Amino acid sequence: MGFGNEGQQKLNSASVLVIGAGGLGCPALLYLAAAGVGKIGVVDGDVVDISNLNRQVLYGESDVGKSKVGVAVERIRQKYYNIAVEGYEQFIDNSNAIALISKYDVVLDCCDNFSTRYLVNDACVLLNKPLVYGAIYQYEGQVSVFNVQDLNGIAHNYRDLFPDPPDAGQIPNCNDTGVLGVLPGIIGTLQATEAIKLIVGLGNILCGKMLYYNLLDQRFNELAIDKNPVSDQKIPASQIEFQDRDYRITCAAVKNIDWDKALEMFFLNPELTAFVDVREKDELPKIEAVPCLALPLSSIAQQINCLLPYENVLVFCKSGLRSDKAVMQLQQADPFRKYYSILGGIMNNLSPNNNKPYAKEV
Amino acid sequence: MESTTTGSTIRVIAFGKAVEIINANSLTVEGMTDVNALKDWLSINFPGISELKISIAVNQKVVSQNRLFENGDEVALLPPFSGG
């Protein structure tokens, strides 16, 4: 009979917040609801895309274009009428994180980007909230439970492993690399498992360690986490400091590149590399030597989907100022491509217009 | 003072993106004195590694500071994962 009536009672009176209703969030939500967690919150500002369907198992083809949270809440309510499901159709950020997380007993980090992971980690440390972390990369996944004391009385968090976020665009997301849909299914289910164990008080929790899973080898590895001496300083000292911190900027620094390196990158991988001209449409001269997408800075945010097919995005303008701004915007809107701002723009001596032997003539 | 110039033979195990960069799940490295020496060696032989903010575990324990290696140590390269 598992953990019996008492355990079931604990689940019924518990509340869990699932951050991200994607590949990890869908299976986690299904199992938390099926287990009878009394109150479930789900936060995500995204809509269902056809490319999500191989792993985001709450959604079907008829849901494409709909709010993930809207569909997820409806599905869970259809299945279990006695669960209080609260949907938040927004992305979590530092203005809403503290208020949202405060309302729940346990938090699941099921998001898909570093900015949100650091933000959720820091908020949960400040609120001393148990955080069940899960993440995937291609054929591997990892799970841990933060802010819960291990046998030595030490509570760890994500910054003990990785004190600082990586540079934006360093790690691609699932849509770019393609994952086997069952991988987030396994990791999200492990997250739900840890949440249920925590609530019920069952077994040994994955605190003070990170569990790694490798799908190709069907291998689990468990690594003990050390308290990193710098991690405490990396976390905002107060909720006010947290709300003032810009997690997006912290995760995004503009990478500059010279024309010769940019052209080299393009000729090495022309299918996955795009030159983007962020000058207004009437600005001359145009670059003829290589194909360029014309996405003026004034409207680049609306045209960001043009960049989806590319891995490397090489942005230029007249002098290199607007391209820096464009890269900042692009990194914030979609941190999963590598963006470069070309130094000196078309005025630079090395630009294809000023420098003829660009075409790798031997 | 004991000399460590000869270094130790260690087994390096890669996770996540580190697998792609070293193009193997694991490799054996000889003559490695400590964690910092390994980081230097990796950045020379596999420049992509230094672009990742990797953590390192020695014998299944994540280490945030430098430490000496012993023969047979198992060293894991742990890049951060963000996908979901």
Short mmCIF file of C-alpha atoms in Angstrom, two decimals:
data_model
loop_
_atom_site.label_atom_id
_atom_site.label_comp_id
_atom_site.label_asym_id
_atom_site.label_seq_id
_atom_site.Cartn_x
_atom_site.Cartn_y
_atom_site.Cartn_z
CA MET A 1 0.00 0.00 0.00
CA GLY A 2 2.93 2.35 -0.51
CA PHE A 3 3.03 5.10 2.07
CA GLY A 4 -0.54 4.66 3.30
CA ASN A 5 -3.20 7.10 4.39
CA GLU A 6 -0.86 9.33 6.28
CA GLY A 7 1.34 9.82 3.24
CA GLN A 8 -1.68 10.45 1.07
CA GLN A 9 -2.92 13.04 3.55
CA LYS A 10 0.43 14.82 3.38
CA LEU A 11 0.22 14.89 -0.39
CA ASN A 12 -3.35 16.19 -0.31
CA SER A 13 -2.38 19.09 1.91
CA ALA A 14 0.86 19.89 0.04
CA SER A 15 1.43 22.43 -2.69
CA VAL A 16 3.96 22.21 -5.51
CA LEU A 17 4.95 24.87 -8.04
CA VAL A 18 6.18 23.62 -11.40
CA ILE A 19 8.23 26.23 -13.26
CA GLY A 20 8.12 25.45 -16.96
CA ALA A 21 5.44 23.35 -18.66
CA GLY A 22 7.73 21.83 -21.27
CA GLY A 23 9.55 18.53 -21.62
CA LEU A 24 10.30 18.21 -17.90
CA GLY A 25 7.19 19.96 -16.64
CA CYS A 26 4.64 17.83 -18.52
CA PRO A 27 5.56 14.44 -17.01
CA ALA A 28 6.21 16.02 -13.62
CA LEU A 29 2.77 17.63 -13.63
CA LEU A 30 1.06 14.41 -14.68
CA TYR A 31 2.64 12.39 -11.88
CA LEU A 32 2.24 15.06 -9.21
CA ALA A 33 -1.44 15.30 -10.09
CA ALA A 34 -1.86 11.53 -10.26
CA ALA A 35 -0.19 11.21 -6.85
CA GLY A 36 -2.82 13.52 -5.42
CA VAL A 37 -0.80 16.62 -4.59
CA GLY A 38 -3.56 18.90 -3.34
CA LYS A 39 -2.44 22.15 -4.93
CA ILE A 40 -0.37 22.44 -8.07
CA GLY A 41 0.84 25.65 -9.66
CA VAL A 42 2.31 25.86 -13.13
CA VAL A 43 4.15 28.85 -14.61
CA ASP A 44 5.03 29.26 -18.28
CA GLY A 45 4.47 32.05 -20.78
CA ASP A 46 5.04 29.91 -23.85
CA VAL A 47 2.61 28.51 -26.42
CA VAL A 48 2.60 24.98 -27.83
CA ASP A 49 4.75 24.53 -30.91
CA ILE A 50 4.59 21.51 -33.21
CA SER A 51 8.24 20.75 -32.40
CA ASN A 52 7.31 20.33 -28.71
CA LEU A 53 5.04 17.36 -29.25
CA ASN A 54 7.69 14.62 -29.17
CA ARG A 55 8.27 15.23 -25.48
CA GLN A 56 5.69 17.62 -24.04
CA VAL A 57 3.16 14.91 -23.49
CA LEU A 58 0.32 17.03 -22.11
CA TYR A 59 -0.20 18.56 -25.56
CA GLY A 60 -1.44 17.29 -28.89
CA GLU A 61 -1.63 18.55 -32.43
CA SER A 62 -4.89 20.40 -31.77
CA ASP A 63 -3.14 22.44 -29.06
CA VAL A 64 -0.50 24.02 -31.32
CA GLY A 65 -0.57 27.77 -30.83
CA LYS A 66 -2.40 27.56 -27.49
CA SER A 67 -0.99 28.61 -24.14
CA LYS A 68 0.87 25.69 -22.55
CA VAL A 69 -0.36 26.62 -19.10
CA GLY A 70 -3.93 26.95 -20.34
CA VAL A 71 -3.90 23.49 -21.88
CA ALA A 72 -2.01 21.90 -18.97
CA VAL A 73 -4.44 23.26 -16.37
CA GLU A 74 -7.44 22.13 -18.41
CA ARG A 75 -6.06 18.60 -18.85
CA ILE A 76 -5.29 18.16 -15.15
CA ARG A 77 -8.69 19.50 -14.12
CA GLN A 78 -10.38 17.09 -16.54
CA LYS A 79 -8.53 14.18 -15.02
CA TYR A 80 -8.76 15.06 -11.31
CA TYR A 81 -11.55 17.36 -10.22
CA ASN A 82 -10.41 17.55 -6.58
CA ILE A 83 -6.97 19.07 -7.23
CA ALA A 84 -6.57 22.82 -7.05
CA VAL A 85 -4.60 23.72 -10.16
CA GLU A 86 -3.41 27.26 -10.59
CA GLY A 87 -2.00 28.38 -13.94
CA TYR A 88 0.25 31.40 -14.43
CA GLU A 89 0.49 32.29 -18.11
CA GLN A 90 3.69 34.26 -17.79
CA PHE A 91 7.40 33.69 -17.60
CA ILE A 92 8.82 33.80 -14.11
CA ASP A 93 11.08 36.80 -13.53
CA ASN A 94 12.49 38.71 -10.59
CA SER A 95 9.37 40.84 -10.22
CA ASN A 96 7.00 37.89 -9.69
CA ALA A 97 9.26 35.03 -8.49
CA ILE A 98 9.21 35.74 -4.74
CA ALA A 99 5.43 36.15 -4.59
CA LEU A 100 4.81 33.01 -6.66
CA ILE A 101 7.29 30.74 -4.92
CA SER A 102 6.20 31.88 -1.45
CA LYS A 103 2.77 30.36 -2.03
CA TYR A 104 4.08 26.80 -2.42
CA ASP A 105 5.79 24.17 -0.28
CA VAL A 106 8.04 22.68 -2.96
CA VAL A 107 9.31 24.06 -6.27
CA LEU A 108 10.25 22.10 -9.40
CA ASP A 109 12.68 23.75 -11.80
CA CYS A 110 11.52 22.42 -15.16
CA CYS A 111 12.63 25.40 -17.23
CA ASP A 112 14.85 25.37 -20.29
CA ASN A 113 17.29 28.23 -19.88
CA PHE A 114 20.08 29.38 -17.59
CA SER A 115 18.63 32.81 -16.78
CA THR A 116 15.55 31.24 -15.26
CA ARG A 117 17.55 28.51 -13.50
CA TYR A 118 19.74 31.02 -11.68
CA LEU A 119 16.76 33.23 -10.90
CA VAL A 120 14.72 30.34 -9.48
CA ASN A 121 17.73 29.03 -7.56
CA ASP A 122 18.40 32.37 -5.92
CA ALA A 123 14.74 32.98 -5.08
CA CYS A 124 14.47 29.53 -3.49
CA VAL A 125 17.66 30.07 -1.47
CA LEU A 126 16.31 33.39 -0.18
CA LEU A 127 12.98 31.79 0.73
CA ASN A 128 14.63 28.58 1.99
CA LYS A 129 12.31 26.63 -0.29
CA PRO A 130 13.03 23.03 -1.34
CA LEU A 131 13.89 23.10 -5.04
CA VAL A 132 13.82 19.96 -7.15
CA TYR A 133 16.13 20.71 -10.03
CA GLY A 134 16.16 18.85 -13.34
CA ALA A 135 17.88 19.58 -16.64
CA ILE A 136 18.76 17.80 -19.85
CA TYR A 137 21.34 18.03 -22.57
CA GLN A 138 20.99 15.83 -25.66
CA TYR A 139 21.16 12.27 -24.26
CA GLU A 140 21.91 13.16 -20.66
CA GLY A 141 19.97 14.50 -17.74
CA GLN A 142 20.60 15.58 -14.18
CA VAL A 143 18.50 15.84 -11.04
CA SER A 144 19.15 17.23 -7.58
CA VAL A 145 17.26 18.62 -4.60
CA PHE A 146 18.45 21.99 -3.33
CA ASN A 147 17.87 23.81 -0.04
CA VAL A 148 17.26 20.61 1.88
CA GLN A 149 19.83 19.66 4.49
CA ASP A 150 21.89 16.57 3.77
CA LEU A 151 23.07 14.12 6.44
CA ASN A 152 25.78 16.60 7.47
CA GLY A 153 23.24 19.36 7.93
CA ILE A 154 24.39 21.25 4.85
CA ALA A 155 21.93 22.57 2.26
CA HIS A 156 23.33 23.01 -1.22
CA ASN A 157 22.12 24.94 -4.21
CA TYR A 158 22.87 25.25 -7.92
CA ARG A 159 25.55 27.88 -7.37
CA ASP A 160 27.60 25.39 -5.35
CA LEU A 161 28.06 23.51 -8.60
CA PHE A 162 28.07 26.40 -11.03
CA PRO A 163 28.63 29.72 -9.24
CA ASP A 164 28.20 31.81 -12.40
CA PRO A 165 25.97 31.39 -15.43
CA PRO A 166 27.69 30.47 -18.70
CA ASP A 167 27.76 32.93 -21.56
CA ALA A 168 24.52 33.16 -23.48
CA GLY A 169 24.31 30.96 -26.50
CA GLN A 170 26.92 28.53 -25.23
CA ILE A 171 24.49 25.69 -24.75
CA PRO A 172 21.79 25.14 -27.34
CA ASN A 173 18.26 24.23 -26.32
CA CYS A 174 16.29 21.12 -27.20
CA ASN A 175 14.62 22.54 -30.26
CA ASP A 176 18.03 23.08 -31.82
CA THR A 177 19.72 19.85 -30.94
CA GLY A 178 16.79 17.49 -30.81
CA VAL A 179 16.36 15.21 -27.83
CA LEU A 180 14.74 11.84 -27.62
CA GLY A 181 11.37 12.68 -26.15
CA VAL A 182 11.63 10.10 -23.40
CA LEU A 183 14.71 11.78 -21.88
CA PRO A 184 12.83 14.72 -20.32
CA GLY A 185 10.13 12.16 -19.53
CA ILE A 186 12.59 10.24 -17.37
CA ILE A 187 14.14 13.31 -15.75
CA GLY A 188 10.79 15.06 -15.15
CA THR A 189 9.45 11.86 -13.60
CA LEU A 190 12.51 11.67 -11.32
CA GLN A 191 11.79 15.26 -10.26
CA ALA A 192 8.20 14.36 -9.42
CA THR A 193 9.53 11.34 -7.50
CA GLU A 194 11.77 13.52 -5.36
CA ALA A 195 8.97 16.01 -4.71
CA ILE A 196 6.62 13.23 -3.58
CA LYS A 197 9.32 11.66 -1.36
CA LEU A 198 10.04 15.05 0.20
CA ILE A 199 6.39 15.70 0.98
CA VAL A 200 5.70 12.23 2.31
CA GLY A 201 9.05 11.86 4.09
CA LEU A 202 9.99 8.74 2.18
CA GLY A 203 13.43 7.28 1.48
CA ASN A 204 16.60 9.23 0.79
CA ILE A 205 16.36 12.56 -0.94
CA LEU A 206 18.84 13.61 -3.63
CA CYS A 207 20.21 16.44 -1.53
CA GLY A 208 23.93 17.13 -1.45
CA LYS A 209 24.33 15.19 -4.67
CA MET A 210 23.62 15.41 -8.36
CA LEU A 211 22.26 12.38 -10.14
CA TYR A 212 23.37 12.09 -13.76
CA TYR A 213 21.54 9.92 -16.25
CA ASN A 214 22.91 8.84 -19.61
CA LEU A 215 20.28 7.50 -21.97
CA LEU A 216 22.68 6.02 -24.53
CA ASP A 217 24.40 3.81 -21.96
CA GLN A 218 21.42 3.52 -19.57
CA ARG A 219 23.83 4.66 -16.86
CA PHE A 220 23.30 6.60 -13.67
CA ASN A 221 26.15 8.42 -11.90
CA GLU A 222 25.84 10.15 -8.58
CA LEU A 223 28.23 12.94 -7.62
CA ALA A 224 28.52 14.50 -4.19
CA ILE A 225 28.21 18.30 -4.21
CA ASP A 226 30.72 20.32 -2.23
CA LYS A 227 29.72 23.57 -0.54
CA ASN A 228 31.43 26.08 -2.81
CA PRO A 229 32.99 28.88 -0.76
CA VAL A 230 32.00 31.53 -3.31
CA SER A 231 28.38 30.47 -3.85
CA ASP A 232 26.93 32.46 -0.96
CA GLN A 233 28.37 35.71 -2.27
CA LYS A 234 26.82 35.10 -5.67
CA ILE A 235 23.29 35.04 -4.30
CA PRO A 236 21.52 38.36 -3.68
CA ALA A 237 21.69 39.27 0.01
CA SER A 238 18.01 40.19 0.25
CA GLN A 239 14.73 40.00 -1.62
CA ILE A 240 15.12 43.65 -2.60
CA GLU A 241 18.54 42.96 -4.06
CA PHE A 242 17.06 39.96 -5.86
CA GLN A 243 14.35 42.09 -7.42
CA ASP A 244 16.93 44.63 -8.57
CA ARG A 245 19.23 42.11 -10.17
CA ASP A 246 18.95 41.72 -13.91
CA TYR A 247 19.37 38.02 -14.52
CA ARG A 248 19.16 38.46 -18.25
CA ILE A 249 22.13 40.81 -18.44
CA THR A 250 24.17 38.60 -16.13
CA CYS A 251 23.69 35.80 -18.60
CA ALA A 252 24.42 37.81 -21.69
CA ALA A 253 27.53 39.64 -22.74
CA VAL A 254 27.91 40.79 -26.29
CA LYS A 255 30.52 38.83 -28.22
CA ASN A 256 32.38 40.84 -30.82
CA ILE A 257 34.00 39.41 -33.91
CA ASP A 258 36.18 40.75 -36.73
CA TRP A 259 35.00 40.58 -40.34
CA ASP A 260 37.68 38.07 -41.31
CA LYS A 261 36.67 35.70 -38.50
CA ALA A 262 33.01 36.24 -39.32
CA LEU A 263 33.53 35.40 -42.98
CA GLU A 264 35.59 32.39 -42.03
CA MET A 265 32.76 31.19 -39.82
CA PHE A 266 30.27 31.71 -42.61
CA PHE A 267 32.28 29.85 -45.27
CA LEU A 268 32.88 26.98 -42.87
CA ASN A 269 29.19 26.48 -42.24
CA PRO A 270 27.10 28.56 -44.66
CA GLU A 271 23.82 26.72 -44.03
CA LEU A 272 23.81 27.40 -40.30
CA THR A 273 25.37 30.85 -40.32
CA ALA A 274 23.48 34.06 -41.07
CA PHE A 275 24.72 37.58 -41.65
CA VAL A 276 22.19 40.06 -40.32
CA ASP A 277 22.15 43.69 -41.42
CA VAL A 278 20.44 45.70 -38.67
CA ARG A 279 20.63 49.02 -40.52
CA GLU A 280 17.37 50.54 -41.75
CA LYS A 281 16.27 49.31 -45.17
CA ASP A 282 17.36 52.45 -47.05
CA GLU A 283 20.90 52.58 -45.71
CA LEU A 284 23.64 51.99 -48.25
CA PRO A 285 25.91 50.42 -49.37
CA LYS A 286 24.52 46.91 -49.07
CA ILE A 287 26.85 43.96 -48.67
CA GLU A 288 26.77 41.89 -51.87
CA ALA A 289 29.53 39.39 -51.20
CA VAL A 290 27.53 37.18 -48.87
CA PRO A 291 23.80 36.66 -48.39
CA CYS A 292 22.44 38.91 -45.64
CA LEU A 293 19.14 39.05 -43.81
CA ALA A 294 17.85 42.61 -43.49
CA LEU A 295 16.42 42.96 -39.98
CA PRO A 296 16.50 46.63 -38.98
CA LEU A 297 17.15 47.22 -35.27
CA SER A 298 13.86 49.12 -34.99
CA SER A 299 11.85 45.99 -35.75
CA ILE A 300 14.23 43.11 -35.00
CA ALA A 301 12.20 41.88 -32.01
CA GLN A 302 9.23 41.13 -34.27
CA GLN A 303 11.32 39.28 -36.83
CA ILE A 304 13.33 37.04 -34.54
CA ASN A 305 11.79 33.88 -36.04
CA CYS A 306 13.80 34.49 -39.24
CA LEU A 307 16.85 33.37 -37.25
CA LEU A 308 15.49 30.02 -36.13
CA PRO A 309 17.28 28.01 -38.85
CA TYR A 310 20.71 29.32 -37.85
CA GLU A 311 23.23 28.42 -35.20
CA ASN A 312 25.54 31.38 -35.69
CA VAL A 313 24.18 34.86 -36.18
CA LEU A 314 26.65 37.52 -37.33
CA VAL A 315 25.16 40.96 -36.82
CA PHE A 316 26.50 44.13 -38.42
CA CYS A 317 25.49 47.75 -38.91
CA LYS A 318 27.33 50.85 -40.07
CA SER A 319 29.80 51.26 -37.22
CA GLY A 320 29.21 48.42 -34.77
CA LEU A 321 27.05 50.26 -32.22
CA ARG A 322 23.60 49.17 -33.30
CA SER A 323 24.83 45.62 -33.85
CA ASP A 324 25.86 45.51 -30.17
CA LYS A 325 22.37 46.60 -29.17
CA ALA A 326 20.79 44.12 -31.54
CA VAL A 327 22.85 41.26 -30.09
CA MET A 328 21.77 42.25 -26.56
CA GLN A 329 18.13 42.15 -27.67
CA LEU A 330 18.51 38.88 -29.52
CA GLN A 331 20.28 37.17 -26.63
CA GLN A 332 17.49 38.17 -24.29
CA ALA A 333 14.73 37.15 -26.66
CA ASP A 334 16.31 33.83 -27.67
CA PRO A 335 19.50 32.91 -25.82
CA PHE A 336 20.06 29.69 -27.71
CA ARG A 337 21.88 30.91 -30.75
CA LYS A 338 25.42 32.23 -30.92
CA TYR A 339 25.28 35.92 -31.67
CA TYR A 340 28.21 38.04 -32.67
CA SER A 341 28.40 41.74 -33.26
CA ILE A 342 30.86 42.51 -36.07
CA LEU A 343 33.44 45.07 -34.99
CA GLY A 344 33.40 48.37 -36.85
CA GLY A 345 30.45 47.46 -39.08
CA ILE A 346 30.61 48.10 -42.80
CA MET A 347 32.91 51.07 -42.23
CA ASN A 348 35.59 48.66 -41.07
CA ASN A 349 38.48 48.14 -43.51
CA LEU A 350 38.01 44.39 -43.35
CA SER A 351 34.38 44.48 -44.43
CA PRO A 352 33.72 42.62 -47.70
CA ASN A 353 32.94 45.94 -49.36
CA ASN A 354 36.36 47.36 -48.50
CA ASN A 355 38.44 44.23 -48.69
CA LYS A 356 38.18 42.19 -51.86
CA PRO A 357 40.01 38.91 -51.24
CA TYR A 358 37.39 37.73 -48.77
CA ALA A 359 36.31 34.75 -50.82
CA LYS A 360 39.11 32.42 -49.82
CA GLU A 361 40.92 32.54 -53.15
CA VAL A 362 43.95 30.32 -52.89
CA MET B 1 59.08 18.02 0.13
CA GLU B 2 57.66 15.27 -1.99
CA SER B 3 58.08 15.90 -5.68
CA THR B 4 54.92 15.84 -7.76
CA THR B 5 56.48 16.80 -11.07
CA THR B 6 55.91 13.35 -12.53
CA GLY B 7 52.22 13.58 -11.82
CA SER B 8 49.57 10.89 -11.78
CA THR B 9 47.68 8.84 -14.30
CA ILE B 10 44.02 9.75 -14.13
CA ARG B 11 40.84 8.79 -15.95
CA VAL B 12 38.84 11.72 -17.28
CA ILE B 13 35.11 11.17 -17.79
CA ALA B 14 33.13 13.65 -19.83
CA PHE B 15 29.49 14.68 -19.43
CA GLY B 16 27.21 16.76 -21.65
CA LYS B 17 28.89 19.05 -24.11
CA ALA B 18 32.34 18.01 -22.87
CA VAL B 19 31.81 14.65 -24.61
CA GLU B 20 31.53 16.43 -27.95
CA ILE B 21 34.57 18.58 -27.29
CA ILE B 22 36.94 15.80 -26.26
CA ASN B 23 35.18 13.51 -28.75
CA ALA B 24 35.08 10.63 -26.26
CA ASN B 25 33.23 9.58 -23.14
CA SER B 26 36.47 9.15 -21.29
CA LEU B 27 40.23 9.29 -21.71
CA THR B 28 43.30 8.42 -19.72
CA VAL B 29 45.75 11.22 -19.04
CA GLU B 30 49.26 10.68 -17.70
CA GLY B 31 51.55 12.97 -15.76
CA MET B 32 48.81 15.15 -14.27
CA THR B 33 49.70 16.77 -10.95
CA ASP B 34 46.50 18.52 -9.87
CA VAL B 35 43.14 19.92 -10.96
CA ASN B 36 44.63 23.20 -12.17
CA ALA B 37 47.20 21.34 -14.28
CA LEU B 38 44.40 19.31 -15.83
CA LYS B 39 42.44 22.48 -16.64
CA ASP B 40 45.52 23.92 -18.36
CA TRP B 41 46.10 20.71 -20.25
CA LEU B 42 42.47 20.60 -21.39
CA SER B 43 42.47 24.21 -22.53
CA ILE B 44 45.55 23.54 -24.69
CA ASN B 45 44.36 20.26 -26.14
CA PHE B 46 40.63 20.97 -26.26
CA PRO B 47 40.21 24.76 -26.42
CA GLY B 48 36.40 24.47 -26.43
CA ILE B 49 36.50 23.22 -22.85
CA SER B 50 37.67 26.52 -21.42
CA GLU B 51 34.68 28.28 -23.00
CA LEU B 52 32.37 26.13 -20.89
CA LYS B 53 32.10 26.97 -17.24
CA ILE B 54 32.71 23.38 -16.21
CA SER B 55 32.81 21.98 -12.74
CA ILE B 56 35.11 19.12 -11.86
CA ALA B 57 34.50 16.11 -9.68
CA VAL B 58 37.27 13.89 -8.38
CA ASN B 59 36.24 10.38 -7.38
CA GLN B 60 32.53 11.24 -7.47
CA LYS B 61 32.94 14.39 -5.36
CA VAL B 62 32.61 17.84 -6.88
CA VAL B 63 35.64 19.94 -5.99
CA SER B 64 35.53 23.70 -5.96
CA GLN B 65 39.22 24.13 -5.16
CA ASN B 66 42.48 22.79 -6.52
CA ARG B 67 43.70 19.43 -5.26
CA LEU B 68 46.50 16.98 -6.00
CA PHE B 69 45.79 13.87 -8.03
CA GLU B 70 46.68 10.33 -7.14
CA ASN B 71 47.14 7.50 -9.61
CA GLY B 72 43.79 6.06 -10.64
CA ASP B 73 41.73 9.12 -9.75
CA GLU B 74 38.52 9.42 -11.71
CA VAL B 75 37.92 12.99 -12.80
CA ALA B 76 34.54 14.07 -14.18
CA LEU B 77 34.12 17.12 -16.43
CA LEU B 78 30.73 18.62 -15.68
CA PRO B 79 29.41 21.32 -17.97
CA PRO B 80 26.14 22.95 -16.94
CA PHE B 81 22.91 21.68 -18.53
CA SER B 82 20.04 24.01 -19.23
CA GLY B 83 17.59 22.08 -21.38
CA GLY B 84 14.12 21.14 -20.37
#
